Short mmCIF file of C-alpha atoms in Angstrom, two decimals:
data_model
loop_
_atom_site.label_atom_id
_atom_site.label_comp_id
_atom_site.label_asym_id
_atom_site.label_seq_id
_atom_site.Cartn_x
_atom_site.Cartn_y
_atom_site.Cartn_z
CA MET A 1 -14.49 -19.69 -15.45
CA SER A 2 -11.57 -20.23 -13.05
CA TYR A 3 -12.45 -17.00 -11.19
CA THR A 4 -15.75 -18.48 -9.92
CA VAL A 5 -16.23 -18.76 -6.16
CA ASP A 6 -18.57 -21.63 -5.31
CA HIS A 7 -19.53 -24.09 -2.55
CA THR A 8 -16.04 -25.65 -2.53
CA HIS A 9 -14.68 -22.39 -1.07
CA ASP A 10 -17.25 -22.16 1.75
CA PRO A 11 -15.21 -21.43 4.91
CA ASP A 12 -17.75 -23.25 7.09
CA ARG A 13 -17.33 -26.61 5.37
CA ARG A 14 -15.03 -29.20 6.96
CA SER A 15 -13.54 -32.50 5.92
CA TRP A 16 -14.01 -35.82 7.68
CA ILE A 17 -10.21 -35.98 7.73
CA GLU A 18 -9.37 -34.41 11.09
CA SER A 19 -5.88 -33.15 10.18
CA ALA A 20 -7.44 -30.92 7.51
CA HIS A 21 -8.74 -28.58 10.25
CA GLY A 22 -6.74 -25.85 11.92
CA ALA A 23 -3.76 -23.85 10.74
CA GLY A 24 -2.25 -26.25 8.19
CA ASP A 25 -1.65 -25.49 4.51
CA PHE A 26 -4.08 -28.04 3.09
CA PRO A 27 -7.67 -27.63 4.29
CA LEU A 28 -10.66 -28.91 2.33
CA GLN A 29 -10.87 -25.59 0.48
CA ASN A 30 -7.39 -26.07 -1.07
CA LEU A 31 -7.01 -29.59 -2.58
CA PRO A 32 -3.68 -29.03 -4.37
CA LEU A 33 -2.42 -31.63 -6.83
CA GLY A 34 0.97 -33.29 -7.04
CA VAL A 35 2.96 -36.45 -7.74
CA PHE A 36 4.22 -38.89 -5.10
CA SER A 37 5.58 -42.38 -4.67
CA THR A 38 6.14 -44.86 -1.88
CA SER A 39 8.82 -47.52 -1.57
CA ASN A 40 6.78 -50.13 -3.40
CA GLN A 41 5.01 -48.03 -6.05
CA GLU A 42 5.79 -46.03 -9.15
CA LYS A 43 4.89 -42.35 -9.32
CA ARG A 44 1.22 -41.59 -8.78
CA LEU A 45 -1.02 -38.51 -8.71
CA GLY A 46 -2.11 -37.25 -5.33
CA VAL A 47 -4.19 -34.64 -3.52
CA ALA A 48 -2.90 -33.03 -0.32
CA ILE A 49 -5.54 -32.93 2.42
CA GLY A 50 -4.40 -32.10 5.95
CA ASP A 51 -1.30 -34.16 6.67
CA GLU A 52 -2.43 -36.94 4.34
CA ILE A 53 -2.28 -37.66 0.62
CA LEU A 54 -5.24 -39.04 -1.29
CA ASP A 55 -3.99 -41.42 -3.98
CA LEU A 56 -5.74 -39.93 -7.01
CA THR A 57 -4.46 -42.60 -9.35
CA ALA A 58 -6.12 -45.22 -7.14
CA VAL A 59 -9.33 -43.16 -6.96
CA ALA A 60 -9.41 -43.18 -10.76
CA ALA A 61 -9.41 -46.97 -10.72
CA THR A 62 -12.43 -47.21 -8.39
CA GLY A 63 -15.03 -45.83 -10.76
CA LEU A 64 -15.59 -42.75 -8.58
CA LEU A 65 -14.50 -40.41 -11.39
CA LYS A 66 -16.01 -39.85 -14.81
CA ALA A 67 -14.13 -41.46 -17.67
CA GLU A 68 -12.41 -38.30 -18.92
CA LEU A 69 -11.09 -37.45 -15.46
CA ALA A 70 -10.15 -41.04 -14.64
CA MET A 71 -8.08 -41.32 -17.81
CA ALA A 72 -6.21 -38.08 -17.04
CA CYS A 73 -5.44 -39.30 -13.50
CA ARG A 74 -3.77 -42.52 -14.56
CA GLY A 75 -0.45 -40.99 -15.60
CA THR A 76 2.71 -40.38 -13.61
CA ASP A 77 2.52 -36.59 -13.90
CA LEU A 78 -0.13 -33.87 -13.96
CA ASN A 79 0.20 -33.17 -17.69
CA GLY A 80 -2.94 -35.11 -18.55
CA LEU A 81 -5.01 -33.08 -16.10
CA MET A 82 -3.34 -29.88 -17.26
CA ALA A 83 -4.46 -30.59 -20.82
CA LEU A 84 -8.13 -30.72 -19.83
CA PRO A 85 -10.37 -27.69 -20.31
CA ALA A 86 -11.09 -25.54 -17.27
CA LYS A 87 -14.62 -26.95 -17.07
CA SER A 88 -13.30 -30.48 -16.60
CA ARG A 89 -10.69 -29.41 -14.05
CA ARG A 90 -13.43 -27.69 -12.08
CA ALA A 91 -15.50 -30.89 -12.22
CA LEU A 92 -12.57 -32.78 -10.66
CA ARG A 93 -12.39 -30.27 -7.82
CA HIS A 94 -16.11 -30.59 -7.19
CA ARG A 95 -15.88 -34.39 -7.13
CA LEU A 96 -12.92 -34.38 -4.72
CA PHE A 97 -14.81 -31.99 -2.45
CA GLU A 98 -17.83 -34.31 -2.54
CA LEU A 99 -15.65 -37.27 -1.54
CA LEU A 100 -13.85 -35.49 1.31
CA VAL A 101 -16.43 -33.15 2.87
CA ASP A 102 -17.64 -34.11 6.35
CA ASP A 103 -21.16 -35.04 5.23
CA ALA A 104 -19.91 -37.25 2.41
CA ASP A 105 -21.86 -40.42 1.75
CA GLU A 106 -20.65 -43.31 3.90
CA SER A 107 -19.93 -45.31 0.78
CA PHE A 108 -17.53 -42.58 -0.34
CA ARG A 109 -15.72 -42.68 2.99
CA GLY A 110 -15.44 -46.43 2.77
CA ALA A 111 -13.98 -46.27 -0.73
CA VAL A 112 -11.66 -43.32 -0.16
CA GLY A 113 -10.40 -44.06 3.35
CA PRO A 114 -8.07 -46.90 2.32
CA LEU A 115 -6.59 -44.69 -0.41
CA LEU A 116 -5.17 -42.14 2.05
CA LEU A 117 -1.61 -42.31 3.34
CA PRO A 118 0.38 -40.08 5.70
CA SER A 119 2.40 -37.43 3.87
CA ARG A 120 5.47 -38.40 5.88
CA ASP A 121 5.48 -41.84 4.22
CA ALA A 122 5.59 -40.45 0.67
CA GLU A 123 8.33 -39.12 -1.55
CA LEU A 124 7.21 -36.05 -3.48
CA HIS A 125 8.31 -35.38 -7.05
CA LEU A 126 8.13 -32.68 -9.69
CA PRO A 127 4.42 -32.26 -10.43
CA ALA A 128 4.71 -32.19 -14.21
CA GLU A 129 6.89 -33.11 -17.13
CA VAL A 130 7.93 -29.58 -18.06
CA GLY A 131 8.61 -29.25 -21.77
CA ASP A 132 9.54 -25.58 -21.70
CA TYR A 133 10.38 -23.12 -18.93
CA THR A 134 10.28 -19.34 -19.31
CA ASP A 135 11.28 -17.00 -16.51
CA PHE A 136 9.78 -13.51 -16.39
CA TYR A 137 10.93 -10.35 -14.62
CA ALA A 138 7.51 -9.17 -13.47
CA SER A 139 8.30 -7.30 -10.22
CA VAL A 140 9.01 -3.63 -10.87
CA PHE A 141 10.45 -3.38 -7.36
CA HIS A 142 12.96 -6.16 -8.03
CA ALA A 143 13.84 -4.73 -11.45
CA THR A 144 14.34 -1.28 -9.95
CA ASN A 145 16.38 -2.49 -6.98
CA VAL A 146 18.69 -4.57 -9.16
CA GLY A 147 18.87 -1.87 -11.80
CA LYS A 148 20.04 0.68 -9.23
CA LEU A 149 23.00 -1.55 -8.34
CA PHE A 150 24.27 -1.43 -11.91
CA ARG A 151 22.67 1.70 -13.42
CA PRO A 152 21.95 4.11 -10.53
CA ASP A 153 20.73 6.88 -12.81
CA ASN A 154 18.60 4.70 -15.07
CA PRO A 155 17.56 1.50 -13.25
CA LEU A 156 14.69 0.48 -15.54
CA LEU A 157 15.33 -0.08 -19.22
CA PRO A 158 12.94 1.74 -21.61
CA ASN A 159 10.85 -1.31 -22.49
CA TYR A 160 10.14 -2.55 -18.95
CA LYS A 161 6.79 -0.80 -18.41
CA HIS A 162 5.54 -1.68 -21.88
CA ILE A 163 6.29 -5.39 -22.19
CA PRO A 164 6.56 -8.42 -19.88
CA ILE A 165 10.28 -9.23 -19.98
CA GLY A 166 11.33 -12.88 -19.91
CA TYR A 167 13.98 -15.34 -21.01
CA HIS A 168 13.87 -19.03 -21.90
CA GLY A 169 15.20 -21.16 -19.04
CA ARG A 170 16.39 -24.73 -18.85
CA SER A 171 13.63 -27.24 -18.09
CA SER A 172 16.06 -30.16 -17.73
CA SER A 173 17.55 -28.65 -14.56
CA LEU A 174 14.24 -28.15 -12.74
CA VAL A 175 14.45 -30.16 -9.52
CA ALA A 176 12.03 -31.20 -6.81
CA SER A 177 11.98 -29.58 -3.40
CA GLY A 178 14.56 -31.15 -1.11
CA GLN A 179 17.04 -32.06 -3.81
CA ALA A 180 20.57 -30.85 -3.05
CA ILE A 181 21.84 -27.88 -5.04
CA HIS A 182 25.42 -28.23 -6.23
CA ARG A 183 27.43 -25.03 -6.26
CA PRO A 184 27.98 -24.26 -9.93
CA HIS A 185 31.33 -23.61 -11.57
CA GLY A 186 31.67 -21.02 -14.26
CA GLN A 187 33.57 -18.17 -15.78
CA SER A 188 33.44 -14.82 -14.02
CA LYS A 189 35.45 -11.63 -13.79
CA ALA A 190 36.01 -9.80 -10.52
CA PRO A 191 35.70 -5.98 -10.71
CA ASP A 192 39.41 -5.52 -9.99
CA ALA A 193 40.63 -8.33 -12.26
CA THR A 194 42.08 -7.80 -15.72
CA GLU A 195 41.05 -11.24 -16.99
CA PRO A 196 38.19 -13.65 -16.24
CA SER A 197 38.74 -16.88 -14.34
CA PHE A 198 36.96 -20.23 -14.00
CA GLY A 199 35.91 -21.73 -10.68
CA PRO A 200 33.08 -22.24 -8.18
CA SER A 201 30.58 -19.42 -7.86
CA ARG A 202 31.33 -17.16 -4.90
CA LEU A 203 28.11 -15.15 -5.18
CA LEU A 204 25.44 -17.85 -5.06
CA ASP A 205 21.91 -16.54 -4.48
CA TYR A 206 18.30 -17.67 -4.29
CA GLU A 207 15.31 -16.02 -5.97
CA LEU A 208 11.87 -16.06 -4.32
CA GLU A 209 9.52 -16.75 -7.22
CA VAL A 210 6.14 -18.21 -8.07
CA GLY A 211 5.78 -20.85 -10.77
CA ILE A 212 2.82 -20.61 -13.15
CA PHE A 213 1.76 -23.88 -14.79
CA VAL A 214 0.13 -23.73 -18.21
CA GLY A 215 -3.00 -25.79 -18.78
CA PRO A 216 -4.34 -26.31 -22.31
CA GLY A 217 -1.96 -24.77 -24.82
CA ASN A 218 -2.36 -23.16 -28.21
CA ASP A 219 -1.44 -24.31 -31.69
CA LEU A 220 1.70 -22.97 -33.30
CA GLY A 221 0.88 -19.75 -35.13
CA THR A 222 -2.16 -18.92 -32.99
CA ILE A 223 -2.49 -16.55 -30.06
CA ILE A 224 -4.13 -16.59 -26.63
CA ASP A 225 -6.41 -13.61 -26.13
CA LEU A 226 -6.22 -11.97 -22.70
CA ALA A 227 -9.94 -12.67 -22.25
CA ASP A 228 -9.16 -16.40 -22.57
CA ALA A 229 -5.85 -16.53 -20.69
CA HIS A 230 -7.49 -17.86 -17.52
CA GLN A 231 -8.60 -20.93 -19.47
CA HIS A 232 -4.92 -21.73 -20.05
CA PHE A 233 -3.83 -21.16 -16.43
CA PHE A 234 -3.66 -24.40 -14.43
CA GLY A 235 -2.21 -23.28 -11.10
CA LEU A 236 0.70 -21.99 -9.03
CA CYS A 237 3.62 -23.44 -7.09
CA LEU A 238 6.70 -22.02 -5.37
CA LEU A 239 9.88 -21.61 -7.42
CA ASN A 240 13.46 -20.93 -6.35
CA ASP A 241 15.44 -19.82 -9.39
CA TRP A 242 18.95 -20.23 -7.98
CA SER A 243 21.37 -17.67 -9.40
CA ALA A 244 25.16 -17.46 -9.55
CA ARG A 245 25.52 -13.68 -9.57
CA ASP A 246 29.21 -13.60 -10.48
CA ILE A 247 28.74 -15.93 -13.46
CA GLN A 248 25.55 -14.09 -14.45
CA GLY A 249 27.16 -10.66 -14.23
CA TRP A 250 29.96 -11.59 -16.63
CA GLU A 251 27.92 -13.49 -19.22
CA TYR A 252 24.51 -11.81 -19.44
CA GLN A 253 25.38 -9.11 -21.96
CA PRO A 254 24.24 -9.02 -24.71
CA LEU A 255 21.90 -12.03 -24.77
CA GLY A 256 20.79 -12.37 -21.14
CA PRO A 257 20.95 -15.15 -18.51
CA PHE A 258 22.63 -18.44 -19.38
CA LEU A 259 24.91 -20.60 -17.18
CA GLY A 260 24.43 -18.39 -14.14
CA LYS A 261 20.81 -19.62 -14.03
CA SER A 262 20.60 -22.99 -15.79
CA PHE A 263 22.31 -25.17 -13.16
CA ALA A 264 19.17 -25.64 -11.01
CA SER A 265 15.70 -24.29 -10.23
CA SER A 266 13.69 -25.84 -7.38
CA LEU A 267 9.91 -26.38 -7.43
CA SER A 268 7.52 -27.06 -4.59
CA PRO A 269 5.63 -30.35 -5.08
CA TRP A 270 2.02 -29.18 -4.69
CA VAL A 271 0.22 -27.14 -7.35
CA VAL A 272 -2.54 -24.92 -5.98
CA THR A 273 -5.07 -24.86 -8.79
CA ALA A 274 -6.58 -21.83 -10.46
CA GLU A 275 -9.95 -22.91 -9.10
CA ALA A 276 -8.69 -22.94 -5.49
CA LEU A 277 -7.28 -19.43 -5.97
CA ALA A 278 -10.59 -17.88 -7.02
CA PRO A 279 -11.47 -16.30 -3.61
CA TYR A 280 -8.09 -14.58 -3.41
CA ARG A 281 -8.31 -12.74 -6.72
CA GLY A 282 -8.72 -8.99 -6.86
CA PRO A 283 -7.52 -5.79 -8.51
CA VAL A 284 -4.09 -5.71 -10.12
CA PHE A 285 -1.12 -3.72 -8.84
CA GLU A 286 -1.89 -0.01 -9.11
CA ARG A 287 0.66 1.53 -11.42
CA PRO A 288 2.01 4.94 -10.48
CA GLY A 289 0.56 7.97 -12.24
CA GLY A 290 2.31 8.66 -15.50
CA ASP A 291 3.14 5.01 -16.19
CA PRO A 292 2.02 3.88 -19.65
CA ARG A 293 -1.18 1.92 -20.01
CA PRO A 294 -0.53 -1.57 -21.41
CA LEU A 295 -1.16 -1.96 -25.11
CA PRO A 296 -4.68 -3.19 -25.97
CA TYR A 297 -3.73 -6.86 -26.26
CA LEU A 298 -2.48 -6.74 -22.64
CA PHE A 299 -5.34 -4.71 -21.16
CA SER A 300 -8.95 -5.42 -20.20
CA ASP A 301 -11.25 -4.17 -17.47
CA ARG A 302 -11.76 -7.78 -16.36
CA GLU A 303 -8.04 -8.35 -15.96
CA GLN A 304 -7.70 -5.08 -14.05
CA ALA A 305 -10.44 -6.17 -11.65
CA HIS A 306 -9.44 -9.83 -11.15
CA GLY A 307 -5.85 -10.27 -12.32
CA GLY A 308 -4.25 -9.80 -8.89
CA ILE A 309 -3.79 -12.72 -6.49
CA ASP A 310 -3.40 -12.21 -2.73
CA LEU A 311 -0.53 -14.64 -2.29
CA THR A 312 2.16 -13.98 0.32
CA VAL A 313 5.53 -15.63 -0.33
CA GLU A 314 8.36 -15.92 2.18
CA ALA A 315 12.03 -16.90 2.11
CA TRP A 316 13.69 -18.50 5.15
CA LEU A 317 17.32 -19.46 5.78
CA GLN A 318 18.96 -22.02 8.03
CA THR A 319 22.74 -22.47 7.98
CA ALA A 320 24.52 -25.67 8.98
CA GLN A 321 25.77 -23.93 12.14
CA MET A 322 22.27 -22.71 13.01
CA ALA A 323 20.93 -26.26 12.67
CA ALA A 324 23.73 -27.66 14.81
CA GLU A 325 23.06 -25.09 17.55
CA GLY A 326 19.30 -25.66 17.48
CA HIS A 327 18.32 -22.32 15.92
CA GLU A 328 15.11 -22.22 13.90
CA PRO A 329 15.25 -20.89 10.32
CA VAL A 330 15.26 -17.10 10.00
CA ARG A 331 12.84 -15.32 7.70
CA LEU A 332 14.72 -13.18 5.20
CA SER A 333 11.75 -11.62 3.42
CA ALA A 334 8.00 -11.69 2.79
CA ALA A 335 6.39 -10.21 -0.30
CA SER A 336 3.06 -10.17 -2.12
CA PHE A 337 2.47 -11.77 -5.49
CA ARG A 338 -0.21 -9.14 -6.01
CA ASP A 339 2.51 -6.46 -6.25
CA LEU A 340 3.78 -7.77 -9.59
CA TYR A 341 3.72 -5.24 -12.41
CA TRP A 342 2.45 -7.89 -14.83
CA THR A 343 -0.27 -10.49 -14.14
CA THR A 344 -0.35 -14.21 -14.86
CA GLY A 345 -2.85 -13.54 -17.65
CA GLN A 346 -0.65 -10.90 -19.24
CA MET A 347 2.38 -13.19 -19.10
CA ILE A 348 0.49 -16.05 -20.77
CA THR A 349 -1.01 -13.79 -23.43
CA HIS A 350 2.27 -12.06 -24.21
CA HIS A 351 4.16 -15.35 -24.41
CA ALA A 352 1.79 -16.60 -27.11
CA SER A 353 1.36 -13.23 -28.86
CA ASN A 354 3.90 -14.07 -31.58
CA GLY A 355 2.27 -17.46 -32.26
CA CYS A 356 4.52 -19.39 -29.86
CA ASN A 357 2.79 -22.63 -28.94
CA LEU A 358 2.45 -23.16 -25.19
CA ARG A 359 1.82 -26.74 -24.07
CA PRO A 360 0.24 -28.39 -21.02
CA GLY A 361 2.83 -28.50 -18.25
CA ASP A 362 4.90 -25.60 -19.51
CA LEU A 363 6.22 -23.51 -16.63
CA LEU A 364 6.40 -19.73 -16.41
CA GLY A 365 8.40 -18.17 -13.59
CA SER A 366 7.20 -14.86 -12.20
CA GLY A 367 10.70 -13.55 -11.61
CA THR A 368 11.78 -12.53 -8.13
CA VAL A 369 8.80 -11.35 -6.08
CA SER A 370 9.83 -8.18 -4.21
CA GLY A 371 7.90 -5.30 -2.70
CA ALA A 372 8.42 -1.67 -1.85
CA SER A 373 9.87 -2.25 1.65
CA ALA A 374 13.30 -3.52 2.64
CA GLU A 375 11.61 -6.51 4.33
CA SER A 376 10.08 -7.63 1.03
CA ARG A 377 13.20 -8.01 -1.11
CA GLY A 378 13.22 -11.45 -2.65
CA CYS A 379 16.93 -12.30 -3.03
CA LEU A 380 20.24 -11.69 -1.30
CA LEU A 381 21.46 -9.47 -4.14
CA GLU A 382 18.75 -7.00 -3.11
CA ILE A 383 18.80 -7.64 0.64
CA THR A 384 22.56 -7.18 1.04
CA GLN A 385 22.91 -4.58 -1.71
CA ARG A 386 25.33 -6.77 -3.65
CA GLY A 387 27.05 -7.87 -0.47
CA LYS A 388 27.62 -4.46 1.10
CA HIS A 389 25.21 -5.00 4.02
CA PRO A 390 25.36 -8.62 5.24
CA VAL A 391 22.50 -10.37 6.98
CA GLU A 392 23.23 -11.06 10.66
CA LEU A 393 22.09 -14.46 11.91
CA PRO A 394 21.29 -15.73 15.45
CA SER A 395 24.34 -18.02 15.32
CA GLY A 396 26.61 -14.97 15.06
CA GLU A 397 27.24 -15.68 11.36
CA GLU A 398 26.82 -13.24 8.50
CA ARG A 399 25.60 -13.88 4.99
CA ARG A 400 26.22 -11.79 1.91
CA PHE A 401 25.59 -14.74 -0.39
CA LEU A 402 24.94 -18.44 0.22
CA GLN A 403 27.57 -20.78 1.62
CA ASP A 404 27.78 -24.57 1.51
CA GLY A 405 25.40 -26.14 4.02
CA ASP A 406 22.89 -23.28 3.82
CA GLU A 407 19.28 -24.33 3.30
CA VAL A 408 16.75 -21.95 1.75
CA ILE A 409 13.07 -22.61 2.46
CA LEU A 410 10.29 -20.91 0.50
CA ARG A 411 6.73 -20.81 1.85
CA GLY A 412 3.50 -19.28 0.60
CA PHE A 413 -0.12 -18.80 1.60
CA CYS A 414 -3.31 -17.03 0.52
CA GLU A 415 -5.56 -15.16 2.93
CA ALA A 416 -8.69 -13.09 2.41
CA PRO A 417 -11.50 -11.81 4.67
CA ASP A 418 -14.05 -14.51 5.54
CA ARG A 419 -12.03 -17.17 3.73
CA VAL A 420 -10.00 -20.14 4.90
CA ARG A 421 -6.25 -19.67 4.67
CA ILE A 422 -4.68 -22.02 2.14
CA GLY A 423 -0.97 -22.77 1.82
CA PHE A 424 1.55 -23.99 -0.72
CA GLY A 425 3.72 -26.21 1.45
CA GLU A 426 7.46 -25.65 1.17
CA CYS A 427 10.18 -25.46 -1.45
CA ARG A 428 13.53 -26.47 0.07
CA GLY A 429 17.06 -26.64 -1.25
CA LYS A 430 20.42 -27.06 0.51
CA ILE A 431 23.71 -25.93 -1.01
CA VAL A 432 26.47 -28.53 -1.32
CA GLY A 433 29.96 -28.05 -2.68
#
């Protein structure tokens, strides 16, 4: 199962690749998967190790992988690997560990060494061909904070604590980290206006989210039992679900988000696999007394014990003026993925509970990850209280919402006692007019 902790998580093991040691995001115990290219190559699969990338597509051509794995590694996206059963994906992790560990056979070093390249020389792409994208609303803290801005006396709607809420997003506007984000135009209505108007969004926001990639799917008309949901969970990445709050506020009733969300969502390039996350699993968020217990199809003792993931996510901001003056990015918030009201397993199970067919490479967004403290609010709508309390920056600027030239940087990492810290890299996006 993907919750199994084994020799590949041993904190005492090291790689023969020197840059994989120390405080970086990609030690031997991580081995995240992604897609890259260089100036003279088409897209290829890769593994991040230290500050290098192992060309997995080239490894597949050497005979170092079994036939099933080699075939899945020959594509230009991770969908082939995502379609494999968890047992096969675990076998790939074990083989990569065997090739990269410090006591690897000399023949392995000789074969693999030439297939490494510095990360700085590669262009990173979206990790998968995403057929469908669904965004959830799984943080009760975010839902409550936003609800209070619009419904102070009744912030949570009656269904929130019974059902994982989500909406179908736009997969065509998913973009890779580093791609510029164009300020969207749309229809909105100011509170003091009698009629709506059309123009550029004035209340542009980021959302600090985690992306959940689906592995093997299910046939149309079938379900995914909660006990089996981990078999359909491939891994996690960072997700910035950019939001035009003025467009969203005018259009979302009665059918929910539409053009205020669909203009762009940024993904980090490296997918930290379910197998790499095993040591950081633990109990789920403890619901307050009096909250309803999930219905039987969304509840199991196993999920309660292992459904939480100790993943810290952060949002950082650097304005054009800050960059020009030499100021480092400022951290806006840090929150824990473990504080979500609904788990990855519950989201997968609920999504398929009506017979909806999930497919390899489908993406589920967690929704904004926020916590109980003011320092853990995952978007400017929450942080500034809809613009009432602006963020003060070291350049002397203020931000209520994002301006042109602002760059938002998402980061994430997992830590646990007696385990090596693993990271997610970065998810970047700069606003342009």
